[in-house]
Tab-separated table of N, CA, C and O in Angstrom:
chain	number	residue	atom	x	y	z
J	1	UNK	N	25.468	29.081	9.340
J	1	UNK	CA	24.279	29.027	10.186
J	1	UNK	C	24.270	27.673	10.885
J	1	UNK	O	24.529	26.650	10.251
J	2	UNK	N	23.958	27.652	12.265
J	2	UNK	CA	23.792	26.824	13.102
J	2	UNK	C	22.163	26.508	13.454
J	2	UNK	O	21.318	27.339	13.786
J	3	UNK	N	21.978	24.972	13.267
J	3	UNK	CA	20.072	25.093	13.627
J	3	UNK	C	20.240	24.078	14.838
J	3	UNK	O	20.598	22.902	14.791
J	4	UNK	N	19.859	24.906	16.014
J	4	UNK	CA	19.710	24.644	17.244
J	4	UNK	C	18.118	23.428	17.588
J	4	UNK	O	17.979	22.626	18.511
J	5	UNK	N	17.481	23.645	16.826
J	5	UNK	CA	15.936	22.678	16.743
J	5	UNK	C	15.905	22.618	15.592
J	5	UNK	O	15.916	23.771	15.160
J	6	UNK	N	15.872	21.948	14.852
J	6	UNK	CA	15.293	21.482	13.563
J	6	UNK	C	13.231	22.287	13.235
J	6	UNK	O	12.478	21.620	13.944
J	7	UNK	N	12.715	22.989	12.721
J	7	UNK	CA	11.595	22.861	12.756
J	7	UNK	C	10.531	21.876	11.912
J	7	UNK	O	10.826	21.995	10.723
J	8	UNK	N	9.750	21.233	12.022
J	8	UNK	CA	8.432	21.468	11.466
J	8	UNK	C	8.010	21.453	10.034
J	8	UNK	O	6.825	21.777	9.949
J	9	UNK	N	8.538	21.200	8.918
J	9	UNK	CA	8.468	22.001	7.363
J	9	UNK	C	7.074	21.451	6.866
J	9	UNK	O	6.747	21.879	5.759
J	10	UNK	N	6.120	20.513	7.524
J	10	UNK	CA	4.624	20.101	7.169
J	10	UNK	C	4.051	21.060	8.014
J	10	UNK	O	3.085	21.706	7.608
J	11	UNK	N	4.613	21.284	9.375
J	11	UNK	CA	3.259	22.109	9.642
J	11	UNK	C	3.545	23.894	9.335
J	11	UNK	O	2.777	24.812	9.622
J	12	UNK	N	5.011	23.994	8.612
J	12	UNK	CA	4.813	25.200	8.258
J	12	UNK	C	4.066	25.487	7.491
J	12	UNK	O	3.385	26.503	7.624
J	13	UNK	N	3.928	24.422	6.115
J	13	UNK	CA	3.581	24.647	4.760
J	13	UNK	C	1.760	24.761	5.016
J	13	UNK	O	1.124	25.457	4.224
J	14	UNK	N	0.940	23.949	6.291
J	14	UNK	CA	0.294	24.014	6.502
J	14	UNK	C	-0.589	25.592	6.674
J	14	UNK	O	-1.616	26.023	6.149
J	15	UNK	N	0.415	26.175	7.705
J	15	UNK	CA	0.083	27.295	8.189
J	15	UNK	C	0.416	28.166	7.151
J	15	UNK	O	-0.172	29.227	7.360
J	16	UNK	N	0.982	28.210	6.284
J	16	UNK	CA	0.956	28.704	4.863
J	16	UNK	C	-0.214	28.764	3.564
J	16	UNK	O	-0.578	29.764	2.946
J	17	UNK	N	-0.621	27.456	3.400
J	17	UNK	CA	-2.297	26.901	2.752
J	17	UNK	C	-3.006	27.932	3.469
J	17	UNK	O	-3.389	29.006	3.004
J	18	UNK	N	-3.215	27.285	5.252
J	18	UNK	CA	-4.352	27.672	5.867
J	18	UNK	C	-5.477	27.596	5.284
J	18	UNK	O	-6.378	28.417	5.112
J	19	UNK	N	-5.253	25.869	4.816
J	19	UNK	CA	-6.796	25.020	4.260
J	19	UNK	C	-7.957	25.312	5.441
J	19	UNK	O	-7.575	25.597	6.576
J	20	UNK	N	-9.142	25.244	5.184
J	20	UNK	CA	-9.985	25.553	5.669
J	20	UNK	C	-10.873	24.211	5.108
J	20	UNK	O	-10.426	23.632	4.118
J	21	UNK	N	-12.220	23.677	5.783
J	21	UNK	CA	-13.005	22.777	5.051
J	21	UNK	C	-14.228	23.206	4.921
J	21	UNK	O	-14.605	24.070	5.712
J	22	UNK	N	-14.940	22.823	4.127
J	22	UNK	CA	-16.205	23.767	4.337
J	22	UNK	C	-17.546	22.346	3.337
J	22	UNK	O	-17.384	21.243	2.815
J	23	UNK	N	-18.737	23.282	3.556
J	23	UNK	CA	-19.654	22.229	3.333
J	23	UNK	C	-20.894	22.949	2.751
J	23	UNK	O	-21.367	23.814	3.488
J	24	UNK	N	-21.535	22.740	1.506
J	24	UNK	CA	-22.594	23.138	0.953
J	24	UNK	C	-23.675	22.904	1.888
J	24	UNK	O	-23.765	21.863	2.539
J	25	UNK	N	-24.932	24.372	1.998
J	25	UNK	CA	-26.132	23.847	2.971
J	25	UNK	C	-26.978	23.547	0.810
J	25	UNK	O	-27.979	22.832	0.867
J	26	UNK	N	-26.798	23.778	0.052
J	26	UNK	CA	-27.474	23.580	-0.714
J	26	UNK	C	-27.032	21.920	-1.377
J	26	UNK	O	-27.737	21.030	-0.902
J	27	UNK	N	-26.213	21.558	-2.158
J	27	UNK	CA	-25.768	19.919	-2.414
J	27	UNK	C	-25.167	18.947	-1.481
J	27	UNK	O	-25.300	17.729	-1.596
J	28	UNK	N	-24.115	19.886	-0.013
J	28	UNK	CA	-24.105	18.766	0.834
J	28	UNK	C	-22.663	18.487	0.129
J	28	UNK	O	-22.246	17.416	0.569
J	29	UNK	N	-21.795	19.023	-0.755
J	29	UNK	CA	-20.547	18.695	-0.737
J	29	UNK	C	-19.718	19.432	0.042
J	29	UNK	O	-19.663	20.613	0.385
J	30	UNK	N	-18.936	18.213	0.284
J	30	UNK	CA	-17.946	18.854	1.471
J	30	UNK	C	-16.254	19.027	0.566
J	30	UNK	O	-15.952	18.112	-0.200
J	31	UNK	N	-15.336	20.141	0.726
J	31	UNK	CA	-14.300	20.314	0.185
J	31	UNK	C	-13.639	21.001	0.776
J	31	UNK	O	-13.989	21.480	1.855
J	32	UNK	N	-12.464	21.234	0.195
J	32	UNK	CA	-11.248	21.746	1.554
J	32	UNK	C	-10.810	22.751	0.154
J	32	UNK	O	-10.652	22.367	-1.004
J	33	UNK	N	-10.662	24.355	0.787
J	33	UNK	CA	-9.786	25.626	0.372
J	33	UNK	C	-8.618	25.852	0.696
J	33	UNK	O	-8.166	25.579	1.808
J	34	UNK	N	-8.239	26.163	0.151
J	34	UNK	CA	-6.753	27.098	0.770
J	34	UNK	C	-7.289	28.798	0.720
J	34	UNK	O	-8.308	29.281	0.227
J	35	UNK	N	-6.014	29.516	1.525
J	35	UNK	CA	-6.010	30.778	1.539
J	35	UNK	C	-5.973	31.437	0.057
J	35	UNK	O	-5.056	31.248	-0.743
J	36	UNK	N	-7.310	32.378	-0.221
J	36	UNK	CA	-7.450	33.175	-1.114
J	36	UNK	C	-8.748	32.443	-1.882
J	36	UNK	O	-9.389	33.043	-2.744
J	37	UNK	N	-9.043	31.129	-1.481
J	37	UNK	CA	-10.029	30.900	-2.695
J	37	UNK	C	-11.359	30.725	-1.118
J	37	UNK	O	-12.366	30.027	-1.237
J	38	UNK	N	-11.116	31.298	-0.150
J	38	UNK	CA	-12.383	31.783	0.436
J	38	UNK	C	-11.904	33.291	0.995
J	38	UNK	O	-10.892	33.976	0.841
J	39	UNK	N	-13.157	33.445	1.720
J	39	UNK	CA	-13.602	34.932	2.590
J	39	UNK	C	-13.886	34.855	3.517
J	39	UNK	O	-14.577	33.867	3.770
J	40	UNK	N	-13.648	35.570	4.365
J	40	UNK	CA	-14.464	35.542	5.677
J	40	UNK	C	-15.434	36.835	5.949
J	40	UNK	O	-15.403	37.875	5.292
J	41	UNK	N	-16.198	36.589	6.922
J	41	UNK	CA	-17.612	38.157	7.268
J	41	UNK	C	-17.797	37.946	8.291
J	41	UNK	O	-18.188	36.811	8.564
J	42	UNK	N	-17.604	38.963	9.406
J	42	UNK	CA	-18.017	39.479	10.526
J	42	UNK	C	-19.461	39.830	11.049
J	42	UNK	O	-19.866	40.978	11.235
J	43	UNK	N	-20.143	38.726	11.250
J	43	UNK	CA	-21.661	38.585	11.569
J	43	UNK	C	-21.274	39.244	13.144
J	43	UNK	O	-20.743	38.496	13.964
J	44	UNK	N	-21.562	40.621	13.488
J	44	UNK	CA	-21.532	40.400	15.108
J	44	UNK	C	-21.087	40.004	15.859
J	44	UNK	O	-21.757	39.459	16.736
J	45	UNK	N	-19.573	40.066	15.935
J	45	UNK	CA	-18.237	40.006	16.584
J	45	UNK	C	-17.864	38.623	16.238
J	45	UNK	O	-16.712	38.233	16.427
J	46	UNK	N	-19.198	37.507	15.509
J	46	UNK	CA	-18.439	36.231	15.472
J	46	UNK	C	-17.868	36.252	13.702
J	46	UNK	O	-18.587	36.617	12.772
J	47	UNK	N	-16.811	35.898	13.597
J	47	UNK	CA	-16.042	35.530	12.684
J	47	UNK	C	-16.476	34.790	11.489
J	47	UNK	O	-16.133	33.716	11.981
J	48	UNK	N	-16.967	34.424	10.265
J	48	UNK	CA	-17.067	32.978	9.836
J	48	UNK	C	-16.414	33.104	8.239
J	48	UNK	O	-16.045	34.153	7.709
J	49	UNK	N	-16.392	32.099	7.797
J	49	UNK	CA	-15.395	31.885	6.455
J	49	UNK	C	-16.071	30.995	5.770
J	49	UNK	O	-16.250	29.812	6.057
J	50	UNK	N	-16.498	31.667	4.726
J	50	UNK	CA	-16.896	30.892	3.539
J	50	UNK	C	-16.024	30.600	1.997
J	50	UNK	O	-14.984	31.099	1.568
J	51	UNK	N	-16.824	29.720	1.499
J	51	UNK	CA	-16.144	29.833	0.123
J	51	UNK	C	-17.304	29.341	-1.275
J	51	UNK	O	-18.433	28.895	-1.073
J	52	UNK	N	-16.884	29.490	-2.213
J	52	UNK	CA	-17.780	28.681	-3.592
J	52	UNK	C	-17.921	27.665	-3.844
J	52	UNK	O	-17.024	27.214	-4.555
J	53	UNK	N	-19.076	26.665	-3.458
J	53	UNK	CA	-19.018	25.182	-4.003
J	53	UNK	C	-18.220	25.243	-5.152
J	53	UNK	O	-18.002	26.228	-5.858
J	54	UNK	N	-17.794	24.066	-5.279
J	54	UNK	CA	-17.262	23.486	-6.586
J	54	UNK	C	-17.999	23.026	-7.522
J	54	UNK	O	-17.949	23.004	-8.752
J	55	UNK	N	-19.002	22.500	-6.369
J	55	UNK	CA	-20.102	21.839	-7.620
J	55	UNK	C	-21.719	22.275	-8.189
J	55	UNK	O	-22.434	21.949	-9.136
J	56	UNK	N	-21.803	23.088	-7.156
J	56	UNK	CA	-23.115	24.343	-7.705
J	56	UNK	C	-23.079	25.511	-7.578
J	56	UNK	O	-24.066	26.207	-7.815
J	57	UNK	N	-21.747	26.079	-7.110
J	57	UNK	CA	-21.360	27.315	-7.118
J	57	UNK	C	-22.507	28.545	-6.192
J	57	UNK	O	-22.909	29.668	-6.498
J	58	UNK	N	-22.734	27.666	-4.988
J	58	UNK	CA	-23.251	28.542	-4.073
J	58	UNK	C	-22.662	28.483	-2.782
J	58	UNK	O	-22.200	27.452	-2.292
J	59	UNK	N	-22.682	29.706	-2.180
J	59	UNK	CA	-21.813	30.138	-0.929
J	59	UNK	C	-21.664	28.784	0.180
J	59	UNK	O	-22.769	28.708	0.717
J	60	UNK	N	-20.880	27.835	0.666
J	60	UNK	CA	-20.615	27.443	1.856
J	60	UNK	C	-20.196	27.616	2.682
J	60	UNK	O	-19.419	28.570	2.640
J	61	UNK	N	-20.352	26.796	4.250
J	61	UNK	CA	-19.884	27.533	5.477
J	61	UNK	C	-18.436	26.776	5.183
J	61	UNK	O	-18.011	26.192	4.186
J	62	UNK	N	-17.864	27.048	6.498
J	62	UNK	CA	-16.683	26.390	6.648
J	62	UNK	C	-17.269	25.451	8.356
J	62	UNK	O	-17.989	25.716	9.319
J	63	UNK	N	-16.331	24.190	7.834
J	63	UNK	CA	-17.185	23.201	8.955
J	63	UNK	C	-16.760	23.368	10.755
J	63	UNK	O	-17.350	22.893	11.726
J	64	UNK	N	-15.727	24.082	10.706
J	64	UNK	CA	-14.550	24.051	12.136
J	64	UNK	C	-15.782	23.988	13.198
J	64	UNK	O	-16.859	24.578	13.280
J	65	UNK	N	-14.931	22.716	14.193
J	65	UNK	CA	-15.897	22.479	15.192
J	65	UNK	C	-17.552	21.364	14.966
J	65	UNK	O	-18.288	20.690	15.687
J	66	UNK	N	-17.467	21.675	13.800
J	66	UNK	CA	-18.955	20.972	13.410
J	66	UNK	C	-18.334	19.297	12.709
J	66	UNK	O	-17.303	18.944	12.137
J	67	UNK	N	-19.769	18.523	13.196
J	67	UNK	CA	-19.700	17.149	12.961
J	67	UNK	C	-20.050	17.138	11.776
J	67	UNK	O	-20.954	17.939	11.539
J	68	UNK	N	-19.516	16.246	10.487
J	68	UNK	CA	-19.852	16.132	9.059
J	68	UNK	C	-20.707	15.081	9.239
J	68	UNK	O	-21.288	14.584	8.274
């Protein structure tokens, strides 16, 4: 095998995680998931992804786009 471009192997492993960050509206901690330890739900064509605090074990958003 011949490798014509070298790729990438951080941002594969990245797109592999597909960490997500997210933020309690109840304690206000902020923490980062990987794929499988959140969900996502289809509110009306918009998309959103949550997951389980770590530290009070109630639903958070995920922050994308939003200022911490």
């Amino acid at each position: 095998m011949f490798i014509v471009k070298a790729g990438d192997k951080e941002l594969a492993e990245k797109k592999r995680k597909q960490t997500k960050q997210f933020k309690c509206r109840i304690c206000g901690c902020v923490f980062k998931a990987d794929k499988g330890e959140y969900w996502g739900k289809d509110w009306y064509f918009d998309y959103r992804y949550y997951s389980k605090c770590p530290c009070c074990g109630s639903e958070a958003d995920e922050t994308k786009g939003k200022k911490l």
